[in-house]
PDB file of C-alpha atoms in Angstrom:
ATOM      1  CA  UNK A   1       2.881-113.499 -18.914  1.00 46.00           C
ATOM      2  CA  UNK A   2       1.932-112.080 -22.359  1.00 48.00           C
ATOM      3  CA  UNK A   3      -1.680-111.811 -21.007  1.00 48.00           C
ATOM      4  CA  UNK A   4      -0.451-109.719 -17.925  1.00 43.00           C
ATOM      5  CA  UNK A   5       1.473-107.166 -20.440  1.00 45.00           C
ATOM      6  CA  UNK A   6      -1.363-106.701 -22.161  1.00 44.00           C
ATOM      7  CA  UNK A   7      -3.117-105.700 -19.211  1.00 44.00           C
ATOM      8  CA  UNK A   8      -0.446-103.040 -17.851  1.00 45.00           C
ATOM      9  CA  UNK A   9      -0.415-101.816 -21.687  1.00 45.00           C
ATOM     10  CA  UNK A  10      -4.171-101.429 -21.539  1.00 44.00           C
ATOM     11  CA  UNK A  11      -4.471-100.051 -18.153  1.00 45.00           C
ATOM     12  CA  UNK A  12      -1.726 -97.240 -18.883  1.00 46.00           C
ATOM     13  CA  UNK A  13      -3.762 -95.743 -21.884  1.00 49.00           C
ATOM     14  CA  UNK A  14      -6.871 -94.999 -19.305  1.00 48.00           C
ATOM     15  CA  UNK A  15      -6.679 -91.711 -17.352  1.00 48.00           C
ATOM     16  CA  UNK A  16      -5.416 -91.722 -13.927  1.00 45.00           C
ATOM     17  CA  UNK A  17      -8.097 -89.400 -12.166  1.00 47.00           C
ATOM     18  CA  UNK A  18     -11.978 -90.099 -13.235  1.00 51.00           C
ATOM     19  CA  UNK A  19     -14.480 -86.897 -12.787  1.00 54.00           C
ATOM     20  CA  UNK A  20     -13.950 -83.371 -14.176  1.00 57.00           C
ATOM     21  CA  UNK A  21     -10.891 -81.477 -14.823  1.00 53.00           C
ATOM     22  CA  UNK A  22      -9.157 -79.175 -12.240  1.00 54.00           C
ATOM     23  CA  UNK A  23      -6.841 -76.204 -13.180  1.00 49.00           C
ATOM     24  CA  UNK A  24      -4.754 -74.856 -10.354  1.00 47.00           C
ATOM     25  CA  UNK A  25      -3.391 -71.477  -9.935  1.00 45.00           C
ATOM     26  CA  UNK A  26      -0.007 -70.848  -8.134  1.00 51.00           C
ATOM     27  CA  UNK A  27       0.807 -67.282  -7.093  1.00 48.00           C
ATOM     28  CA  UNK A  28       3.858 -65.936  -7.177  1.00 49.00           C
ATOM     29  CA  UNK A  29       5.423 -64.674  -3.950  1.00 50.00           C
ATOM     30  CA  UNK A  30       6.808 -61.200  -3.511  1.00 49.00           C
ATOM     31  CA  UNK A  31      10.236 -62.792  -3.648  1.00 47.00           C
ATOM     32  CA  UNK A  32       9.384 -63.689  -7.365  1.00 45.00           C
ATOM     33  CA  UNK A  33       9.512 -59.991  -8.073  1.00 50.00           C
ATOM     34  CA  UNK A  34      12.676 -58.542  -8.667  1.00 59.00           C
ATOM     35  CA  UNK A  35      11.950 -54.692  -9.399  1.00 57.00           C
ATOM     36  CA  UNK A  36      14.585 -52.277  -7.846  1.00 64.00           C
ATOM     37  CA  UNK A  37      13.365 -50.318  -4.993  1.00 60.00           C
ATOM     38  CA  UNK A  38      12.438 -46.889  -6.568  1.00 57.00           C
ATOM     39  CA  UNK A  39      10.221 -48.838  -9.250  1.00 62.00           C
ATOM     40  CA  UNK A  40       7.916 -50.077  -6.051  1.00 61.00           C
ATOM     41  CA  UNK A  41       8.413 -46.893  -4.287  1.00 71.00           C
ATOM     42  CA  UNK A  42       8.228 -43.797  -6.694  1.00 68.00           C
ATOM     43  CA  UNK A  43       4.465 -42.624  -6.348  1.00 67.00           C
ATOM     44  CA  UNK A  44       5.277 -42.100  -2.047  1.00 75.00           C
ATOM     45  CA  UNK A  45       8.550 -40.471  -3.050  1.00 73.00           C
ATOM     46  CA  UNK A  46       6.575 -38.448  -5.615  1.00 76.00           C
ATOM     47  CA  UNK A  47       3.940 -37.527  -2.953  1.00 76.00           C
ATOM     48  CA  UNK A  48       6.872 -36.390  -0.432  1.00 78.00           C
ATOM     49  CA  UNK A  49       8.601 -33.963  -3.241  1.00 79.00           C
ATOM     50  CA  UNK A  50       5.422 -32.626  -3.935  1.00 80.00           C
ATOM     51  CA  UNK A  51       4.379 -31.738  -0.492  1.00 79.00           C
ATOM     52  CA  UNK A  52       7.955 -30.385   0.778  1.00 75.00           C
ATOM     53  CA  UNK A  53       7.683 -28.334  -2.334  1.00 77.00           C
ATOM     54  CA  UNK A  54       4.328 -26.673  -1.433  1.00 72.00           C
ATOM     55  CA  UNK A  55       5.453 -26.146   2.025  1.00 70.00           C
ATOM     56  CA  UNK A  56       8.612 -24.159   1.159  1.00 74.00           C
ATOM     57  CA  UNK A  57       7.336 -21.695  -1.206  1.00 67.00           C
ATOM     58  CA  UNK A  58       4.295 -21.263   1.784  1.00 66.00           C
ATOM     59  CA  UNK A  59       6.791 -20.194   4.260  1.00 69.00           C
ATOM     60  CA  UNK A  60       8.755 -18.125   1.286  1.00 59.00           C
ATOM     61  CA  UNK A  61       5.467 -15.632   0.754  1.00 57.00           C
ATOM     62  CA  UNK A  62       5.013 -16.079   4.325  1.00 53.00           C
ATOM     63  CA  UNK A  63       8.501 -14.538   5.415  1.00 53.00           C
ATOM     64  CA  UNK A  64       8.135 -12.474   2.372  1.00 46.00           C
ATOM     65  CA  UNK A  65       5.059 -10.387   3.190  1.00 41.00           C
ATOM     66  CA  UNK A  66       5.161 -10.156   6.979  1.00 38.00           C
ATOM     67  CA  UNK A  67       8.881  -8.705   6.145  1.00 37.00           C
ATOM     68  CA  UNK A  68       7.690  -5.792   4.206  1.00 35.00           C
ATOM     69  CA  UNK A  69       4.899  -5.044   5.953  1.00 34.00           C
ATOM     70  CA  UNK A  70       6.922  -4.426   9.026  1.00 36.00           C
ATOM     71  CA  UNK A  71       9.744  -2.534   7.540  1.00 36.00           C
ATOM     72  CA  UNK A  72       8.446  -1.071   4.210  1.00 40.00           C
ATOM     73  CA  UNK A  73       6.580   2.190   3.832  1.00 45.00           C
ATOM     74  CA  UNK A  74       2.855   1.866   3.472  1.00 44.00           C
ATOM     75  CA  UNK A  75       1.874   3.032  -0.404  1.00 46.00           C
ATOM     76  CA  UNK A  76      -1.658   3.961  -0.315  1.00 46.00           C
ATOM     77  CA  UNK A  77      -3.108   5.579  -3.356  1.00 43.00           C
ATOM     78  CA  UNK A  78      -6.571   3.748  -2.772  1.00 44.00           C
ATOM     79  CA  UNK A  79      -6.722   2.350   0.856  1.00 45.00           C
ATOM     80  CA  UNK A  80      -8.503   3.890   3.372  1.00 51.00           C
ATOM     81  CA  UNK A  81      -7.926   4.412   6.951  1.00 75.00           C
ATOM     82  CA  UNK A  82      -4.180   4.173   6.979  1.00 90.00           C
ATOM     83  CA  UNK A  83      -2.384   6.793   9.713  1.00 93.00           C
ATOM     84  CA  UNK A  84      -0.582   9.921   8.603  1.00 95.00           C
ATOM     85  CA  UNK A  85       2.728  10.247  10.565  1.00 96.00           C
ATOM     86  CA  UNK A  86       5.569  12.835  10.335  1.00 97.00           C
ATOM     87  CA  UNK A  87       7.777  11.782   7.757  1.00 96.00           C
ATOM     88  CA  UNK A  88       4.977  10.907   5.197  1.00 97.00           C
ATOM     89  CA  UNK A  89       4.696  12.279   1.955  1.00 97.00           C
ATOM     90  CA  UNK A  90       1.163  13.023   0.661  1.00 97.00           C
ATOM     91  CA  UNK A  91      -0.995  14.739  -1.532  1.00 97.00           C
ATOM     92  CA  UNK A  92      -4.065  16.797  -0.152  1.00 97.00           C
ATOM     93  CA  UNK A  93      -7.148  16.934  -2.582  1.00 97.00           C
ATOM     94  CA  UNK A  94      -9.714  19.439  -2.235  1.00 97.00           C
ATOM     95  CA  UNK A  95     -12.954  17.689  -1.148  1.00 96.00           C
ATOM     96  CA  UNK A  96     -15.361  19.462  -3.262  1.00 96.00           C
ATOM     97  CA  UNK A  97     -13.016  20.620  -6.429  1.00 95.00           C
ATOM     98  CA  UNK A  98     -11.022  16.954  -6.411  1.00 95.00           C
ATOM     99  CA  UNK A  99      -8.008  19.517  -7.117  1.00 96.00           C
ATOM    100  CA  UNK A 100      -5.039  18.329  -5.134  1.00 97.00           C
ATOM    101  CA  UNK A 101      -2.823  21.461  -3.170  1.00 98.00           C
ATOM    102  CA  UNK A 102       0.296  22.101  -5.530  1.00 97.00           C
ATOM    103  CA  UNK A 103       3.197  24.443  -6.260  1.00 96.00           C
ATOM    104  CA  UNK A 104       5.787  25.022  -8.431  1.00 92.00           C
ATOM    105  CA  UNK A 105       8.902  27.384  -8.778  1.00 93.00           C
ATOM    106  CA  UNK A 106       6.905  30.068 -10.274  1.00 92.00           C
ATOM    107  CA  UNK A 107       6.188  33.360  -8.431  1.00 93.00           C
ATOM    108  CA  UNK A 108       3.014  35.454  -7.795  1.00 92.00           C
ATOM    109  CA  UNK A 109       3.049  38.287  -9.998  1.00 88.00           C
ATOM    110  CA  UNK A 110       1.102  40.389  -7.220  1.00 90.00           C
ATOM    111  CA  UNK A 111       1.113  40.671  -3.584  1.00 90.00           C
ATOM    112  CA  UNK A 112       4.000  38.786  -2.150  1.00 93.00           C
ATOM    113  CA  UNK A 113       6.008  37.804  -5.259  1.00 94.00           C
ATOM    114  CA  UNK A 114       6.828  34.569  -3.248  1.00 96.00           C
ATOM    115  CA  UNK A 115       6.450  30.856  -5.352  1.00 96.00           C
ATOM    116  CA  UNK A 116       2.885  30.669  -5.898  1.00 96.00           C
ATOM    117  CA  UNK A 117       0.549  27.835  -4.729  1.00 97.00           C
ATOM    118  CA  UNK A 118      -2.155  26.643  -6.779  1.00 96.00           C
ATOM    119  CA  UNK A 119      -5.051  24.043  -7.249  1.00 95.00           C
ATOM    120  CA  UNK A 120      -3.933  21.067  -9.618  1.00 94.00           C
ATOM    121  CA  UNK A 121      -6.496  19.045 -11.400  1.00 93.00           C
ATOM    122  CA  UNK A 122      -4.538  15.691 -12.508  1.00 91.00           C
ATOM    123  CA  UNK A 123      -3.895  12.882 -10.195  1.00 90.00           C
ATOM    124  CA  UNK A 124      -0.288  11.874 -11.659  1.00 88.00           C
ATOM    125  CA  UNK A 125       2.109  15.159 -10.889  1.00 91.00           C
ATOM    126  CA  UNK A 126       4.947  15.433  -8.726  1.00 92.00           C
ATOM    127  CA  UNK A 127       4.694  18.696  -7.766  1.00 96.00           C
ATOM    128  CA  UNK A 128       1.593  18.227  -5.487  1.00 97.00           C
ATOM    129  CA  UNK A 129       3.739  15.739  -2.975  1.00 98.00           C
ATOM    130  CA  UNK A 130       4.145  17.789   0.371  1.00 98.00           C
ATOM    131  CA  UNK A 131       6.012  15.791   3.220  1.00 98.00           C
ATOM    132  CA  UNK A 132       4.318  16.236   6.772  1.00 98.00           C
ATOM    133  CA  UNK A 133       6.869  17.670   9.261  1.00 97.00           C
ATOM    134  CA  UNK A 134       6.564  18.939  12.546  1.00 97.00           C
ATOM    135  CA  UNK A 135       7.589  22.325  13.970  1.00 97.00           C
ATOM    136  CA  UNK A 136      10.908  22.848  15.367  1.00 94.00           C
ATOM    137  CA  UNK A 137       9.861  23.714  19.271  1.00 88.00           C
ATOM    138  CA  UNK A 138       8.482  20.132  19.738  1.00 92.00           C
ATOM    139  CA  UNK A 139       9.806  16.387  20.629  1.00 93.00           C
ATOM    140  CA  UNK A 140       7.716  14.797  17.635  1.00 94.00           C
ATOM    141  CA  UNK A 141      10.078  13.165  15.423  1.00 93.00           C
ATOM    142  CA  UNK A 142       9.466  11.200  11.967  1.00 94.00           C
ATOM    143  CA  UNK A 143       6.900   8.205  12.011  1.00 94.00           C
ATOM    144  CA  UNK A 144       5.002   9.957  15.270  1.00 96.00           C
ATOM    145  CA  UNK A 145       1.217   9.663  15.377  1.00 95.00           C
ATOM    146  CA  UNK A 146      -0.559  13.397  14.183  1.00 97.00           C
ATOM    147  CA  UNK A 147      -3.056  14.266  16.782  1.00 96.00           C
ATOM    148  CA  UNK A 148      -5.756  16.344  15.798  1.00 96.00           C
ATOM    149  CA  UNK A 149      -5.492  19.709  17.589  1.00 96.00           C
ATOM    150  CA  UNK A 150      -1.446  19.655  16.251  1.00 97.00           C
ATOM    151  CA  UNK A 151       0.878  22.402  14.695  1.00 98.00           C
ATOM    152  CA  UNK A 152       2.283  20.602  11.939  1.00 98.00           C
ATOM    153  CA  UNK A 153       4.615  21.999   8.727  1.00 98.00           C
ATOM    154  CA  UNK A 154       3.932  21.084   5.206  1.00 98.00           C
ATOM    155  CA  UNK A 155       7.353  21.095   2.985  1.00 98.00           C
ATOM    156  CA  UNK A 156       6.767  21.126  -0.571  1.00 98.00           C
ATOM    157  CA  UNK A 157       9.147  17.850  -2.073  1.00 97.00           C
ATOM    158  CA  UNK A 158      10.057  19.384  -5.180  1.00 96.00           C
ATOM    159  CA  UNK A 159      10.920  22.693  -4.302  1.00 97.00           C
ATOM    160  CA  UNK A 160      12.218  21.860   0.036  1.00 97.00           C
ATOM    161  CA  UNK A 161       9.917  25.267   0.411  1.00 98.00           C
ATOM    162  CA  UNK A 162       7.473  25.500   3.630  1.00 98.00           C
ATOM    163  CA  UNK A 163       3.483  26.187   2.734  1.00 98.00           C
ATOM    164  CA  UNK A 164       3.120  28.977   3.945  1.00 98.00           C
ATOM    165  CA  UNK A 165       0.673  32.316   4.408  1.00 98.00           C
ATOM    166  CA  UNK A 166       0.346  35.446   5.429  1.00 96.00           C
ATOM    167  CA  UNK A 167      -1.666  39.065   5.274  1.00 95.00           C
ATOM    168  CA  UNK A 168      -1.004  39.849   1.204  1.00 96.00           C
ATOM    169  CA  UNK A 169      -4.044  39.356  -0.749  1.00 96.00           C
ATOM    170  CA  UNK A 170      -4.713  36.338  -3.133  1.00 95.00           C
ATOM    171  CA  UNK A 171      -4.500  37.135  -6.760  1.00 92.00           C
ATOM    172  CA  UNK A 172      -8.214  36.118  -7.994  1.00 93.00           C
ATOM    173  CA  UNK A 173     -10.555  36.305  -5.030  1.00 95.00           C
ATOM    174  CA  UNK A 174      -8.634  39.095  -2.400  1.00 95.00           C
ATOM    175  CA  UNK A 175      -8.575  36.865   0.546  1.00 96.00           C
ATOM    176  CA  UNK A 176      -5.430  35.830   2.095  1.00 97.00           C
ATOM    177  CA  UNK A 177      -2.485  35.058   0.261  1.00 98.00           C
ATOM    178  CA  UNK A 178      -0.835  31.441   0.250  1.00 98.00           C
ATOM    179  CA  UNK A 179       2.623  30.903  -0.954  1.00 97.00           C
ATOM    180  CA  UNK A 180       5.471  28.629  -0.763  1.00 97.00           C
ATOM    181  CA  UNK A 181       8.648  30.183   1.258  1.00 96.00           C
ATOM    182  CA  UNK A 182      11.803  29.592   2.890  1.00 96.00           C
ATOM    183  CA  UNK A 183      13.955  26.190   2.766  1.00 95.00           C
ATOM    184  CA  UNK A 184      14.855  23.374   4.746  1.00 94.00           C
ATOM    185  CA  UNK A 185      16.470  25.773   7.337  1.00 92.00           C
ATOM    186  CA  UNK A 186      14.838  28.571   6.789  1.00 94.00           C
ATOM    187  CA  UNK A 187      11.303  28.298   8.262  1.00 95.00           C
ATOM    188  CA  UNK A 188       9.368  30.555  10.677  1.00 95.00           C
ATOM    189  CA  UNK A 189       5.437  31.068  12.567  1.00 97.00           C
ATOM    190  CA  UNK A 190       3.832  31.852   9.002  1.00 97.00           C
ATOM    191  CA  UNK A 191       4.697  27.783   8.146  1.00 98.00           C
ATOM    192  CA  UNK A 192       2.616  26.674  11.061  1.00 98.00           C
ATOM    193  CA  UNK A 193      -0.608  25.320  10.192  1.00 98.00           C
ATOM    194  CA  UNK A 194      -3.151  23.948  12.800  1.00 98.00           C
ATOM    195  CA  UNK A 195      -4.479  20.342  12.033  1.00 98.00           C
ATOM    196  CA  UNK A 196      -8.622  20.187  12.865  1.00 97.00           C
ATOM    197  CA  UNK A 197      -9.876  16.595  12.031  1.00 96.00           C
ATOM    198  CA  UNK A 198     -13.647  16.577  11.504  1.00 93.00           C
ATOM    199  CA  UNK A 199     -15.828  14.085  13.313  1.00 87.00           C
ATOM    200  CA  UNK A 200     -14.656  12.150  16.225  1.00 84.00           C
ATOM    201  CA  UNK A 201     -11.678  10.616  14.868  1.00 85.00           C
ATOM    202  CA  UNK A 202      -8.083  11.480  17.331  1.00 91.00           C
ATOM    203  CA  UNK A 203      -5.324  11.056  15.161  1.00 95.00           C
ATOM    204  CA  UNK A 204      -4.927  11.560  11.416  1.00 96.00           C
ATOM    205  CA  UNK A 205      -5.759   8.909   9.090  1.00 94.00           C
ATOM    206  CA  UNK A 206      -6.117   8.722   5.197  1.00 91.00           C
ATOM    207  CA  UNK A 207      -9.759   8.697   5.103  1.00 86.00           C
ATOM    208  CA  UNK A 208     -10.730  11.673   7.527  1.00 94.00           C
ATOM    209  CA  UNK A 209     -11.403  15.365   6.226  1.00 96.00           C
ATOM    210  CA  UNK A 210      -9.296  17.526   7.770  1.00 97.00           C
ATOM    211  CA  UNK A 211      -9.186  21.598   7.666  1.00 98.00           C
ATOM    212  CA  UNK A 212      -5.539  23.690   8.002  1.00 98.00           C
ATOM    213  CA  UNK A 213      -6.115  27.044   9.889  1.00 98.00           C
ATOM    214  CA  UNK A 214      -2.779  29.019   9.873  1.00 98.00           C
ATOM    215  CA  UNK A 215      -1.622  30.187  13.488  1.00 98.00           C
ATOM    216  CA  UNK A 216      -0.605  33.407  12.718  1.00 97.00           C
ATOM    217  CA  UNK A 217      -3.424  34.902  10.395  1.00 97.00           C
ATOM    218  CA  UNK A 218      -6.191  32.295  11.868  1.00 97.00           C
ATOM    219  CA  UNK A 219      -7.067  31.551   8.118  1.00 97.00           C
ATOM    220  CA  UNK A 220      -8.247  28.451   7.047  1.00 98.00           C
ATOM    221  CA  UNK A 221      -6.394  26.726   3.772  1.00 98.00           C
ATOM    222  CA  UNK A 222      -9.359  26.953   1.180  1.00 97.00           C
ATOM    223  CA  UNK A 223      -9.990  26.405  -2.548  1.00 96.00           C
ATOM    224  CA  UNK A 224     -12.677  27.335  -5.227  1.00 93.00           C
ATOM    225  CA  UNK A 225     -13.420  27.045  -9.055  1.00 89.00           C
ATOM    226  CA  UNK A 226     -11.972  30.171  -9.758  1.00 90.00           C
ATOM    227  CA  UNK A 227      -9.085  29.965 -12.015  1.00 89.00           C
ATOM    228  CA  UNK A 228      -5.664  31.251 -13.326  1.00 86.00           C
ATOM    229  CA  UNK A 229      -5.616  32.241 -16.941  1.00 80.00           C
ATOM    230  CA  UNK A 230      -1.972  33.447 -16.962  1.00 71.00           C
ATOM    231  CA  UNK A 231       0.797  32.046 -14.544  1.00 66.00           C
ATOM    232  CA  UNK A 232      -0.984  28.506 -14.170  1.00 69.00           C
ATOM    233  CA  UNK A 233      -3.334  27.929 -16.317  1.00 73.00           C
ATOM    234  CA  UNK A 234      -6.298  26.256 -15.839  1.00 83.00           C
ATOM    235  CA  UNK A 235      -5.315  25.678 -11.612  1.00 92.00           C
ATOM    236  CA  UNK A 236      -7.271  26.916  -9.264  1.00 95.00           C
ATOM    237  CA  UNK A 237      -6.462  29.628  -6.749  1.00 95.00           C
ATOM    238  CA  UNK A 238      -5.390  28.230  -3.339  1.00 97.00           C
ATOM    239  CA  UNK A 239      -5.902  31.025  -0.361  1.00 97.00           C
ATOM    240  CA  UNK A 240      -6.789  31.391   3.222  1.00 97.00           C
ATOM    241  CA  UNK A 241      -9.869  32.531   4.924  1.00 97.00           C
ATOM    242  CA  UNK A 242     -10.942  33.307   8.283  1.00 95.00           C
ATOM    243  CA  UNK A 243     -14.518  31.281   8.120  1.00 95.00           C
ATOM    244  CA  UNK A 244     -14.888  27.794   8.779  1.00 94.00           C
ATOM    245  CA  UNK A 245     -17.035  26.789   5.313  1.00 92.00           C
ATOM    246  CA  UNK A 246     -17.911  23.841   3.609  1.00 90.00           C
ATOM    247  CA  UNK A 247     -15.291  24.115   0.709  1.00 90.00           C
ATOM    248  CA  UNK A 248     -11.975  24.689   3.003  1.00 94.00           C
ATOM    249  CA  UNK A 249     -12.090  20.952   3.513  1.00 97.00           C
ATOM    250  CA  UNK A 250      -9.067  18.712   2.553  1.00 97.00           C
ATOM    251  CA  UNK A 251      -8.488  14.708   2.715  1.00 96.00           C
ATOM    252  CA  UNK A 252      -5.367  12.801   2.040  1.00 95.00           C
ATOM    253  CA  UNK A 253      -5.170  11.013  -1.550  1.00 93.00           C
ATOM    254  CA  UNK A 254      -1.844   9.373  -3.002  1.00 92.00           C
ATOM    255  CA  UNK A 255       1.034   9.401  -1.110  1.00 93.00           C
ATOM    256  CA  UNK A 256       3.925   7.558   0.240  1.00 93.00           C
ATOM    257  CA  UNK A 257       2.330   7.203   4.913  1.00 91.00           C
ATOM    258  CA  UNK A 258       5.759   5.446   7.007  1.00 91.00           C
ATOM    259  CA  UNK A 259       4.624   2.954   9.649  1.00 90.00           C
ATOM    260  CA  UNK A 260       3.992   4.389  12.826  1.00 88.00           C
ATOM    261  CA  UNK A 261       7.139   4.164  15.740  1.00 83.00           C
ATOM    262  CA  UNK A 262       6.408   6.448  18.368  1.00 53.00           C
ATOM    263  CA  UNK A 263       5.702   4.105  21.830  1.00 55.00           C
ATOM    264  CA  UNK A 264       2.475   3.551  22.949  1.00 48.00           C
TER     265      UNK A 264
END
C-alpha cells in the first residue's frame, strides 16, 4: 500500500501531455461587445449628413440662379450679344471717339436754346443712361424685340427729355443741331430716330454697330473730336448729318437690357 502511494505521488509530478506546447486563441463573439449603436454606426451616419448636406445647398444655387435669370433684368456692362428691347436702359458709345451720347439740364447758348447734348468721355456718369422707347403710333410695348429698320425714341433718364433734332445748326461744326426736348408727354416727329444695324444681324443686340438717322431731317446721329470749351467742357459736340460716314457709328456699352417677352 505505501509502495502504491508512492507511485500515484510520483506519477502526479510528471506532465500530463508529452510533445511541445500549444497556446489556443478564443475569439470573442460579437455578442461580447457591448458598444451602443451610434459608437458602431457613426462613420455611415457621418457619410449620410455629409451627402444630404451637399445635395441641399446644390439645389439652393440651383433654384437660386435659374430664378433670377428668368425674372431679373439682364446687367451687361461687359457681355456681348445680349438683345436690346424697349424698356432697356443703355448707354451708346461712339465707336471711334469711345465718348458715350450724354445730356444734361444745360441749354445751347446758340441755335435752339433747347438742353444741349454732348459727347461724354468717362464710363461711370448717370447722365449718359437713355431708356429705349418706342413711338406712340405703334403696338410695341416694353421688353419687345428692336428690329433693325425700326422708329424707336430715346428718353434721356435723368432729365425724362426725348433726343431729339432738328434744322438749327450745331454750335462747333454747323451741321445739324441735336438737343434734348419735350417730356414724358410731350413728344413729337423730331424724337423719331430710325434704327440701321450694320452687317446682317435682324434685331438689336449689345454687340452690333448701329447708326440713328432722324426721320424728319434724314440726319444721321454723329460725333467728332471737336470740343466744347465753355458750356461742357472738354465733351464733344454731338450733331446730325446727312452722309452715311465712318464716324456716325454707335454700339451699346453699360446699361441695364430687360429679358425679352414679346411671343414668338
Amino acid at each position: 500500500q505505501n509502495n502504491l502511494s508512492r507511485r500515484r505521488h510520483s506519477s502526479s509530478n510528471q506532465p500530463l501531455v508529452s510533445g511541445p506546447t500549444r497556446i489556443v486563441y478564443r475569439e470573442s463573439s460579437g455578442s461580447d461587445l457591448k458598444l451602443p449603436v451610434w459608437q458602431r454606426t457613426w462613420f455611415i451616419l457621418l457619410l449620410l449628413v455629409m451627402a444630404f448636406s451637399f445635395f441641399a445647398v446644390a439645389i439652393f444655387l440651383f433654384l437660386t440662379l435659374d430664378s433670377d435669370y428668368a425674372s431679373s433684368p439682364v446687367y451687361a456692362a461687359n457681355s456681348e450679344g445680349v438683345e436690346i428691347t424697349y424698356g432697356s436702359v443703355v448707354k451708346l458709345m461712339h465707336e471711334r471717339t469711345k465718348f458715350r451720347l450724354h445730356s444734361h439740364d444745360v441749354p445751347y447758348g446758340s441755335g435752339s436754346g433747347q438742353q444741349s447734348v454732348t459727347g461724354f468721355p468717362n464710363v461711370d456718369d448717370a447722365n449718359s443712361y437713355w431708356i429705349v422707347r418706342p413711338v406712340p403710333e405703334t403696338s410695341d410695348k416694353q421688353g419687345d424685340r428692336i428690329k433693325s429698320g425700326t422708329v424707336i425714341r430715346l428718353q434721356h433718364m435723368r432729365t425724362r427729355r426725348w433726343l431729339h433734332s432738328h434744322l438749327h445748326a450745331s454750335p462747333i461744326s454747323g451741321n445739324m443741331e441735336v438737343s434734348c426736348f419735350g417730356g414724358d408727354s410731350d413728344s413729337d416727329t423730331g424724337d423719331y430716330w430710325r434704327l440701321e444695324i450694320e452687317g446682317s444681324g435682324k434685331t438689336w443686340r449689345q454687340d452690333q454697330r448701329i447708326r440713328l438717322r432722324h426721320v424728319d431731317t434724314g440726319g444721321y446721329l454723329h460725333s467728332h473730336d471737336k470740343k466744347f470749351n465753355r458750356i461742357a467742357g472738354g465733351q464733344q459736340e454731338v450733331c446730325g448729318v446727312r452722309e452715311k460716314r465712318a464716324d456716325n457709328v454707335w454700339l451699346a456699352a453699360e446699361g441695364v437690357y430687360l429679358p425679352i417677352t414679346d411671343s414668338k
